[in-house]
Amino acid sequence: MWIHITRRLLGLIPLLLVISWVSFQLVRIAPGGPFDKERKPASPEIERALLAKYHLDDPTWKQYLRFLGVLREPDGKGGTRWSEGGLIKGDLGPSFKYRNHSVNDVLAQGLPVSMTLGLLAFLFALGVGIPTGVYTALRRGEWGDYIGSFFALLAFCIPGFVVGPLLIMAFGMHYRIFPVALWDSPWHAVLPTIALGLYFAGRISRLMREGMTEVLKEGYITTARAKGLSESTVVIKHALRLAILPVVSYCGPLLADLLTGSFVVENLFRIPGIGVFLVNAALGRDYPMVVGLVLVYALMLVLLNLVVDISYSFLDRRVKPG
């Protein structure tokens, strides 16, 4: 087990290097530059000074080595020194759009908010989706199945940018139960959590229903029932562990998506997460910010998929890591 985990973590290093190189190249291929949308067009002298300040007039390979922090530069005394900062030191560089902040500053400010909202939406999706999926599987072909499946399909088909305004109009403006904007108290998290998690609750419910339906057809379930075990014992102790595997597989990329922020929901409820920063950085050609956020997303995705793989071996003893 530990050998498998160590091997996966070591494989993460070249993978992140490849991702950083590809994203570094892609954002520079896109038309436009980071200073094209200034309020007042800069003179050629000022533009050249800005490009020189951020080393954007250097070749791309040199910029990438400086981003990694492995470039040897003149030290002004006739010798050379390693470039300051860099990815290997945990420094993602300055932001071109937020001039007085580094990418690390923006991540430290926005990532905890996005992670909190994403984790709440994840728990909401699991809390609604799993019981609904189990219930509809146990009531297959009955009215309870039709009603539960209908609402699961409805949640799965309606995106967050439709659910969010409806929740704001109903519970924020008409009944005035919950606040509709900002991130100041637990009450501010209720509507964004539902808007972000409802779609995934419908998706999880469908996966759970299919998984439970297939497991309930297995021979060992029939044997357990023939031994006189109660239906709740059969479902919880014998069927749930294998029926939940499709949901566990889905949880890795789902949690990575949720924890790294949602532009639509964060923008709709005016939440200061990193989802808004990612879109603004892409539109404003803020190269270090885009590459930094892509690396954060990739790191979370790989680590969460590793957690999913490890959890498989505990849920299904037939699965061996490695």
mmCIF file of C-alpha atoms in Angstrom:
data_model
loop_
_atom_site.group_PDB
_atom_site.id
_atom_site.type_symbol
_atom_site.label_atom_id
_atom_site.label_comp_id
_atom_site.label_asym_id
_atom_site.label_seq_id
_atom_site.Cartn_x
_atom_site.Cartn_y
_atom_site.Cartn_z
ATOM 1 C CA MET A 1 0.000 0.000 0.000
ATOM 2 C CA TRP A 2 2.689 2.526 1.046
ATOM 3 C CA ILE A 3 4.826 1.593 -1.961
ATOM 4 C CA HIS A 4 1.849 2.264 -4.222
ATOM 5 C CA ILE A 5 1.179 5.646 -2.556
ATOM 6 C CA THR A 6 4.862 6.642 -2.759
ATOM 7 C CA ARG A 7 5.023 5.659 -6.434
ATOM 8 C CA ARG A 8 1.919 7.698 -7.231
ATOM 9 C CA LEU A 9 3.246 10.741 -5.343
ATOM 10 C CA LEU A 10 6.609 10.548 -7.137
ATOM 11 C CA GLY A 11 4.782 10.291 -10.463
ATOM 12 C CA LEU A 12 3.033 13.523 -9.557
ATOM 13 C CA ILE A 13 6.230 15.560 -10.059
ATOM 14 C CA PRO A 14 6.764 14.953 -13.823
ATOM 15 C CA LEU A 15 3.002 15.150 -14.368
ATOM 16 C CA LEU A 16 2.821 18.632 -12.800
ATOM 17 C CA LEU A 17 5.852 19.727 -14.818
ATOM 18 C CA VAL A 18 4.162 18.642 -18.045
ATOM 19 C CA ILE A 19 0.905 20.354 -17.055
ATOM 20 C CA SER A 20 2.729 23.557 -16.114
ATOM 21 C CA TRP A 21 4.646 23.546 -19.431
ATOM 22 C CA VAL A 22 1.523 22.945 -21.535
ATOM 23 C CA SER A 23 -0.551 25.575 -19.703
ATOM 24 C CA PHE A 24 2.398 27.996 -19.807
ATOM 25 C CA GLN A 25 2.564 27.629 -23.611
ATOM 26 C CA LEU A 26 -1.193 27.706 -24.205
ATOM 27 C CA VAL A 27 -1.837 30.986 -22.378
ATOM 28 C CA ARG A 28 0.924 32.633 -24.441
ATOM 29 C CA ILE A 29 -0.455 31.319 -27.730
ATOM 30 C CA ALA A 30 -3.798 33.050 -27.054
ATOM 31 C CA PRO A 31 -4.109 36.401 -28.845
ATOM 32 C CA GLY A 32 -3.644 39.603 -26.842
ATOM 33 C CA GLY A 33 -1.404 40.462 -23.923
ATOM 34 C CA PRO A 34 -1.709 41.211 -20.211
ATOM 35 C CA PHE A 35 -1.517 44.991 -20.703
ATOM 36 C CA ASP A 36 -3.852 45.358 -23.713
ATOM 37 C CA LYS A 37 -6.934 46.209 -21.613
ATOM 38 C CA GLU A 38 -5.489 49.050 -19.576
ATOM 39 C CA ARG A 39 -7.816 52.017 -19.062
ATOM 40 C CA LYS A 40 -5.440 54.241 -21.009
ATOM 41 C CA PRO A 41 -3.295 52.782 -23.807
ATOM 42 C CA ALA A 42 0.343 52.785 -22.748
ATOM 43 C CA SER A 43 2.976 54.531 -24.840
ATOM 44 C CA PRO A 44 5.538 52.283 -26.590
ATOM 45 C CA GLU A 45 8.162 53.258 -23.979
ATOM 46 C CA ILE A 46 5.908 52.346 -21.054
ATOM 47 C CA GLU A 47 4.860 49.087 -22.720
ATOM 48 C CA ARG A 48 8.494 48.122 -23.281
ATOM 49 C CA ALA A 49 9.250 48.953 -19.638
ATOM 50 C CA LEU A 50 6.346 46.756 -18.448
ATOM 51 C CA LEU A 51 7.448 43.871 -20.651
ATOM 52 C CA ALA A 52 11.005 44.211 -19.344
ATOM 53 C CA LYS A 53 9.826 44.430 -15.708
ATOM 54 C CA TYR A 54 7.937 41.130 -15.964
ATOM 55 C CA HIS A 55 10.552 39.571 -18.328
ATOM 56 C CA LEU A 56 7.931 39.104 -21.046
ATOM 57 C CA ASP A 57 10.441 40.230 -23.686
ATOM 58 C CA ASP A 58 12.563 37.128 -23.001
ATOM 59 C CA PRO A 59 12.199 33.893 -25.027
ATOM 60 C CA THR A 60 9.419 31.619 -23.782
ATOM 61 C CA TRP A 61 11.811 28.879 -22.623
ATOM 62 C CA LYS A 62 13.663 31.426 -20.503
ATOM 63 C CA GLN A 63 10.407 32.686 -18.981
ATOM 64 C CA TYR A 64 9.420 29.100 -18.141
ATOM 65 C CA LEU A 65 12.746 28.333 -16.451
ATOM 66 C CA ARG A 66 12.359 31.557 -14.458
ATOM 67 C CA PHE A 67 8.811 30.482 -13.512
ATOM 68 C CA LEU A 68 10.250 27.204 -12.242
ATOM 69 C CA GLY A 69 13.055 29.063 -10.442
ATOM 70 C CA VAL A 70 15.903 27.157 -12.163
ATOM 71 C CA LEU A 71 17.300 29.932 -14.403
ATOM 72 C CA ARG A 72 20.810 31.261 -13.877
ATOM 73 C CA GLU A 73 20.849 35.079 -14.226
ATOM 74 C CA PRO A 74 23.599 37.716 -14.018
ATOM 75 C CA ASP A 75 23.965 39.062 -10.469
ATOM 76 C CA GLY A 76 25.377 42.436 -11.574
ATOM 77 C CA LYS A 77 28.796 41.610 -10.111
ATOM 78 C CA GLY A 78 30.111 39.632 -13.025
ATOM 79 C CA GLY A 79 28.739 36.321 -11.776
ATOM 80 C CA THR A 80 25.429 34.470 -11.938
ATOM 81 C CA ARG A 81 22.755 33.520 -9.446
ATOM 82 C CA TRP A 82 19.533 31.517 -9.424
ATOM 83 C CA SER A 83 16.394 33.483 -10.299
ATOM 84 C CA GLU A 84 14.343 34.642 -7.339
ATOM 85 C CA GLY A 85 11.203 32.736 -6.341
ATOM 86 C CA GLY A 86 9.913 30.049 -8.656
ATOM 87 C CA LEU A 87 7.638 27.034 -8.490
ATOM 88 C CA ILE A 88 10.233 24.812 -6.799
ATOM 89 C CA LYS A 89 10.196 27.278 -3.869
ATOM 90 C CA GLY A 90 6.385 27.448 -3.780
ATOM 91 C CA ASP A 91 6.313 30.938 -5.329
ATOM 92 C CA LEU A 92 3.931 31.219 -8.306
ATOM 93 C CA GLY A 93 5.075 34.739 -9.176
ATOM 94 C CA PRO A 94 3.407 38.149 -9.351
ATOM 95 C CA SER A 95 -0.072 38.748 -10.716
ATOM 96 C CA PHE A 96 -0.240 40.995 -13.809
ATOM 97 C CA LYS A 97 -3.839 42.037 -13.106
ATOM 98 C CA TYR A 98 -3.661 42.556 -9.323
ATOM 99 C CA ARG A 99 -0.410 44.498 -9.374
ATOM 100 C CA ASN A 100 0.288 44.664 -5.627
ATOM 101 C CA HIS A 101 -0.442 40.989 -5.030
ATOM 102 C CA SER A 102 1.285 37.757 -5.917
ATOM 103 C CA VAL A 103 -0.547 34.657 -7.105
ATOM 104 C CA ASN A 104 0.141 33.128 -3.687
ATOM 105 C CA ASP A 105 -1.638 36.101 -2.052
ATOM 106 C CA VAL A 106 -4.718 35.641 -4.239
ATOM 107 C CA LEU A 107 -4.771 31.892 -3.560
ATOM 108 C CA ALA A 108 -4.417 32.462 0.186
ATOM 109 C CA GLN A 109 -7.346 34.872 0.047
ATOM 110 C CA GLY A 110 -9.745 33.033 -2.292
ATOM 111 C CA LEU A 111 -8.949 29.335 -1.981
ATOM 112 C CA PRO A 112 -10.233 28.852 1.613
ATOM 113 C CA VAL A 113 -13.561 30.433 0.631
ATOM 114 C CA SER A 114 -13.912 28.276 -2.491
ATOM 115 C CA MET A 115 -12.881 25.145 -0.594
ATOM 116 C CA THR A 116 -15.411 25.819 2.163
ATOM 117 C CA LEU A 117 -18.228 26.388 -0.332
ATOM 118 C CA GLY A 118 -17.144 23.357 -2.382
ATOM 119 C CA LEU A 119 -16.970 21.092 0.672
ATOM 120 C CA LEU A 120 -20.437 22.200 1.833
ATOM 121 C CA ALA A 121 -21.857 21.580 -1.659
ATOM 122 C CA PHE A 122 -20.140 18.169 -1.738
ATOM 123 C CA LEU A 123 -21.660 17.152 1.610
ATOM 124 C CA PHE A 124 -25.053 18.455 0.481
ATOM 125 C CA ALA A 125 -24.828 16.429 -2.747
ATOM 126 C CA LEU A 126 -23.883 13.249 -0.850
ATOM 127 C CA GLY A 127 -26.492 13.836 1.866
ATOM 128 C CA VAL A 128 -29.288 14.221 -0.682
ATOM 129 C CA GLY A 129 -28.084 11.997 -3.511
ATOM 130 C CA ILE A 130 -27.159 8.780 -1.657
ATOM 131 C CA PRO A 131 -30.401 8.368 0.383
ATOM 132 C CA THR A 132 -32.501 9.252 -2.671
ATOM 133 C CA GLY A 133 -30.640 6.741 -4.842
ATOM 134 C CA VAL A 134 -30.956 3.963 -2.246
ATOM 135 C CA TYR A 135 -34.658 4.695 -1.712
ATOM 136 C CA THR A 136 -35.506 4.677 -5.424
ATOM 137 C CA ALA A 137 -33.546 1.425 -5.945
ATOM 138 C CA LEU A 138 -35.409 -0.286 -3.096
ATOM 139 C CA ARG A 139 -38.762 0.996 -4.442
ATOM 140 C CA ARG A 140 -37.980 0.139 -8.061
ATOM 141 C CA GLY A 141 -41.153 0.137 -10.211
ATOM 142 C CA GLU A 142 -43.238 1.819 -7.463
ATOM 143 C CA TRP A 143 -44.494 5.397 -7.057
ATOM 144 C CA GLY A 144 -41.635 6.187 -4.677
ATOM 145 C CA ASP A 145 -39.174 5.254 -7.444
ATOM 146 C CA TYR A 146 -40.962 7.382 -10.053
ATOM 147 C CA ILE A 147 -41.189 10.458 -7.813
ATOM 148 C CA GLY A 148 -37.604 10.189 -6.508
ATOM 149 C CA SER A 149 -36.181 9.537 -9.993
ATOM 150 C CA PHE A 150 -38.153 12.464 -11.406
ATOM 151 C CA PHE A 151 -36.724 14.926 -8.875
ATOM 152 C CA ALA A 152 -33.214 13.463 -9.308
ATOM 153 C CA LEU A 153 -33.482 13.892 -13.078
ATOM 154 C CA LEU A 154 -34.883 17.398 -12.623
ATOM 155 C CA ALA A 155 -31.939 18.392 -10.392
ATOM 156 C CA PHE A 156 -29.528 16.829 -12.876
ATOM 157 C CA CYS A 157 -31.000 18.783 -15.806
ATOM 158 C CA ILE A 158 -31.192 22.263 -14.244
ATOM 159 C CA PRO A 159 -27.797 24.036 -14.072
ATOM 160 C CA GLY A 160 -26.637 26.255 -11.215
ATOM 161 C CA PHE A 161 -27.096 29.504 -13.134
ATOM 162 C CA VAL A 162 -30.857 28.733 -13.280
ATOM 163 C CA VAL A 163 -31.236 27.381 -9.739
ATOM 164 C CA GLY A 164 -29.295 30.291 -8.197
ATOM 165 C CA PRO A 165 -31.565 33.154 -9.381
ATOM 166 C CA LEU A 166 -34.670 31.114 -8.477
ATOM 167 C CA LEU A 167 -33.355 30.597 -4.927
ATOM 168 C CA ILE A 168 -32.482 34.289 -4.647
ATOM 169 C CA MET A 169 -35.939 35.399 -5.766
ATOM 170 C CA ALA A 170 -37.778 32.876 -3.550
ATOM 171 C CA PHE A 171 -35.791 32.754 -0.292
ATOM 172 C CA GLY A 172 -33.838 36.006 -0.501
ATOM 173 C CA MET A 173 -36.223 38.548 -1.978
ATOM 174 C CA HIS A 174 -39.762 37.182 -1.450
ATOM 175 C CA TYR A 175 -39.572 35.421 1.940
ATOM 176 C CA ARG A 176 -36.354 37.201 3.071
ATOM 177 C CA ILE A 177 -35.085 34.114 4.930
ATOM 178 C CA PHE A 178 -31.484 33.993 3.711
ATOM 179 C CA PRO A 179 -29.036 36.712 2.600
ATOM 180 C CA VAL A 180 -28.375 36.689 -1.130
ATOM 181 C CA ALA A 181 -24.798 37.971 -1.388
ATOM 182 C CA LEU A 182 -21.336 38.027 0.242
ATOM 183 C CA TRP A 183 -19.744 35.535 2.646
ATOM 184 C CA ASP A 184 -20.059 36.884 6.178
ATOM 185 C CA SER A 185 -21.950 34.255 8.211
ATOM 186 C CA PRO A 186 -23.160 30.626 7.961
ATOM 187 C CA TRP A 187 -26.510 31.915 6.689
ATOM 188 C CA HIS A 188 -24.730 33.353 3.642
ATOM 189 C CA ALA A 189 -23.610 29.830 2.683
ATOM 190 C CA VAL A 190 -27.070 28.224 2.489
ATOM 191 C CA LEU A 191 -28.276 29.382 -0.928
ATOM 192 C CA PRO A 192 -24.873 29.069 -2.712
ATOM 193 C CA THR A 193 -24.451 25.559 -1.301
ATOM 194 C CA ILE A 194 -27.832 24.449 -2.650
ATOM 195 C CA ALA A 195 -27.268 26.165 -6.008
ATOM 196 C CA LEU A 196 -23.867 24.512 -6.416
ATOM 197 C CA GLY A 197 -24.681 21.086 -4.966
ATOM 198 C CA LEU A 198 -28.163 20.372 -6.359
ATOM 199 C CA TYR A 199 -26.934 19.340 -9.806
ATOM 200 C CA PHE A 200 -24.393 16.925 -8.305
ATOM 201 C CA ALA A 201 -27.015 15.548 -5.891
ATOM 202 C CA GLY A 202 -29.107 14.509 -8.893
ATOM 203 C CA ARG A 203 -26.083 12.943 -10.562
ATOM 204 C CA ILE A 204 -25.082 11.019 -7.412
ATOM 205 C CA SER A 205 -28.665 9.850 -6.936
ATOM 206 C CA ARG A 206 -28.693 8.342 -10.429
ATOM 207 C CA LEU A 207 -25.328 6.617 -9.884
ATOM 208 C CA MET A 208 -26.401 5.304 -6.483
ATOM 209 C CA ARG A 209 -29.680 3.960 -7.860
ATOM 210 C CA GLU A 210 -27.959 2.076 -10.653
ATOM 211 C CA GLY A 211 -25.262 0.700 -8.331
ATOM 212 C CA MET A 212 -27.746 -0.450 -5.688
ATOM 213 C CA THR A 213 -30.054 -2.001 -8.308
ATOM 214 C CA GLU A 214 -27.224 -4.117 -9.709
ATOM 215 C CA VAL A 215 -25.921 -5.214 -6.288
ATOM 216 C CA LEU A 216 -29.399 -6.234 -5.089
ATOM 217 C CA LYS A 217 -29.483 -8.783 -7.950
ATOM 218 C CA GLU A 218 -26.324 -10.541 -6.697
ATOM 219 C CA GLY A 219 -26.533 -14.049 -5.319
ATOM 220 C CA TYR A 220 -25.057 -13.238 -1.911
ATOM 221 C CA ILE A 221 -27.863 -10.725 -1.331
ATOM 222 C CA THR A 222 -30.418 -13.473 -2.006
ATOM 223 C CA THR A 223 -28.514 -15.717 0.409
ATOM 224 C CA ALA A 224 -28.508 -13.019 3.090
ATOM 225 C CA ARG A 225 -32.268 -12.578 2.740
ATOM 226 C CA ALA A 226 -32.781 -16.361 2.818
ATOM 227 C CA LYS A 227 -30.944 -16.467 6.169
ATOM 228 C CA GLY A 228 -33.671 -14.238 7.608
ATOM 229 C CA LEU A 229 -31.654 -11.017 7.923
ATOM 230 C CA SER A 230 -33.680 -7.835 8.099
ATOM 231 C CA GLU A 231 -33.892 -5.697 4.941
ATOM 232 C CA SER A 232 -32.031 -2.829 6.629
ATOM 233 C CA THR A 233 -29.149 -5.173 7.573
ATOM 234 C CA VAL A 234 -28.987 -6.564 4.032
ATOM 235 C CA VAL A 235 -28.914 -3.092 2.510
ATOM 236 C CA ILE A 236 -26.594 -1.310 4.957
ATOM 237 C CA LYS A 237 -24.192 -4.134 5.853
ATOM 238 C CA HIS A 238 -24.014 -6.159 2.626
ATOM 239 C CA ALA A 239 -25.213 -4.091 -0.363
ATOM 240 C CA LEU A 240 -24.210 -0.507 0.372
ATOM 241 C CA ARG A 241 -20.437 -1.099 0.412
ATOM 242 C CA LEU A 242 -20.346 -2.286 -3.219
ATOM 243 C CA ALA A 243 -23.269 -0.210 -4.472
ATOM 244 C CA ILE A 244 -21.504 3.001 -3.507
ATOM 245 C CA LEU A 245 -18.385 2.290 -5.640
ATOM 246 C CA PRO A 246 -19.672 4.228 -8.724
ATOM 247 C CA VAL A 247 -20.301 7.218 -6.442
ATOM 248 C CA VAL A 248 -16.793 6.918 -4.946
ATOM 249 C CA SER A 249 -15.274 6.930 -8.458
ATOM 250 C CA TYR A 250 -17.234 10.055 -9.280
ATOM 251 C CA CYS A 251 -16.231 11.809 -6.044
ATOM 252 C CA GLY A 252 -12.583 12.387 -7.055
ATOM 253 C CA PRO A 253 -13.094 14.718 -10.046
ATOM 254 C CA LEU A 254 -16.304 16.056 -8.468
ATOM 255 C CA LEU A 255 -14.541 17.223 -5.313
ATOM 256 C CA ALA A 256 -11.674 18.732 -7.331
ATOM 257 C CA ASP A 257 -14.198 20.705 -9.379
ATOM 258 C CA LEU A 258 -16.074 21.918 -6.307
ATOM 259 C CA LEU A 259 -13.036 22.808 -4.177
ATOM 260 C CA THR A 260 -11.434 24.937 -6.896
ATOM 261 C CA GLY A 261 -14.444 27.193 -7.157
ATOM 262 C CA SER A 262 -17.416 27.813 -9.403
ATOM 263 C CA PHE A 263 -17.331 30.996 -11.455
ATOM 264 C CA VAL A 264 -21.118 31.049 -11.983
ATOM 265 C CA VAL A 265 -22.206 30.542 -8.372
ATOM 266 C CA GLU A 266 -19.429 32.696 -6.887
ATOM 267 C CA ASN A 267 -20.208 35.511 -9.310
ATOM 268 C CA LEU A 268 -23.954 35.166 -8.772
ATOM 269 C CA PHE A 269 -23.716 35.418 -4.964
ATOM 270 C CA ARG A 270 -20.726 37.821 -4.995
ATOM 271 C CA ILE A 271 -18.512 35.327 -3.136
ATOM 272 C CA PRO A 272 -14.760 36.147 -3.125
ATOM 273 C CA GLY A 273 -13.530 32.700 -4.233
ATOM 274 C CA ILE A 274 -10.917 31.772 -6.829
ATOM 275 C CA GLY A 275 -13.464 30.811 -9.496
ATOM 276 C CA VAL A 276 -13.911 34.514 -10.289
ATOM 277 C CA PHE A 277 -10.134 35.051 -10.268
ATOM 278 C CA LEU A 278 -9.609 32.194 -12.745
ATOM 279 C CA VAL A 279 -12.018 33.610 -15.334
ATOM 280 C CA ASN A 280 -10.760 37.179 -14.891
ATOM 281 C CA ALA A 281 -7.169 35.963 -15.193
ATOM 282 C CA ALA A 282 -7.937 34.102 -18.433
ATOM 283 C CA LEU A 283 -9.732 37.125 -19.910
ATOM 284 C CA GLY A 284 -6.976 39.517 -18.794
ATOM 285 C CA ARG A 285 -4.069 37.255 -19.922
ATOM 286 C CA ASP A 286 -2.736 37.115 -16.382
ATOM 287 C CA TYR A 287 -0.289 34.334 -17.240
ATOM 288 C CA PRO A 288 1.095 33.478 -13.766
ATOM 289 C CA MET A 289 -2.412 33.445 -12.278
ATOM 290 C CA VAL A 290 -3.793 31.091 -14.953
ATOM 291 C CA VAL A 291 -0.858 28.673 -14.696
ATOM 292 C CA GLY A 292 -0.952 28.782 -10.885
ATOM 293 C CA LEU A 293 -4.675 28.010 -10.691
ATOM 294 C CA VAL A 294 -4.345 25.239 -13.291
ATOM 295 C CA LEU A 295 -1.591 23.659 -11.180
ATOM 296 C CA VAL A 296 -3.725 23.885 -8.030
ATOM 297 C CA TYR A 297 -6.615 22.202 -9.837
ATOM 298 C CA ALA A 298 -4.344 19.473 -11.278
ATOM 299 C CA LEU A 299 -2.757 18.819 -7.877
ATOM 300 C CA MET A 300 -6.157 18.463 -6.218
ATOM 301 C CA LEU A 301 -7.464 16.228 -8.996
ATOM 302 C CA VAL A 302 -4.514 13.831 -8.800
ATOM 303 C CA LEU A 303 -4.476 13.686 -4.979
ATOM 304 C CA LEU A 304 -8.236 13.151 -4.735
ATOM 305 C CA ASN A 305 -8.111 10.401 -7.371
ATOM 306 C CA LEU A 306 -5.368 8.774 -5.287
ATOM 307 C CA VAL A 307 -7.658 8.936 -2.236
ATOM 308 C CA VAL A 308 -10.449 7.361 -4.332
ATOM 309 C CA ASP A 309 -8.140 4.522 -5.447
ATOM 310 C CA ILE A 310 -7.099 3.850 -1.846
ATOM 311 C CA SER A 311 -10.693 3.902 -0.610
ATOM 312 C CA TYR A 312 -11.560 1.254 -3.250
ATOM 313 C CA SER A 313 -9.320 -1.266 -1.548
ATOM 314 C CA PHE A 314 -11.166 -0.736 1.759
ATOM 315 C CA LEU A 315 -14.654 -0.892 0.250
ATOM 316 C CA ASP A 316 -14.024 -3.860 -2.047
ATOM 317 C CA ARG A 317 -11.456 -6.358 -0.780
ATOM 318 C CA ARG A 318 -11.122 -7.868 -4.269
ATOM 319 C CA VAL A 319 -9.387 -4.651 -5.382
ATOM 320 C CA LYS A 320 -5.667 -4.481 -4.655
ATOM 321 C CA PRO A 321 -3.731 -1.198 -4.976
ATOM 322 C CA GLY A 322 -0.884 -1.104 -7.446
#
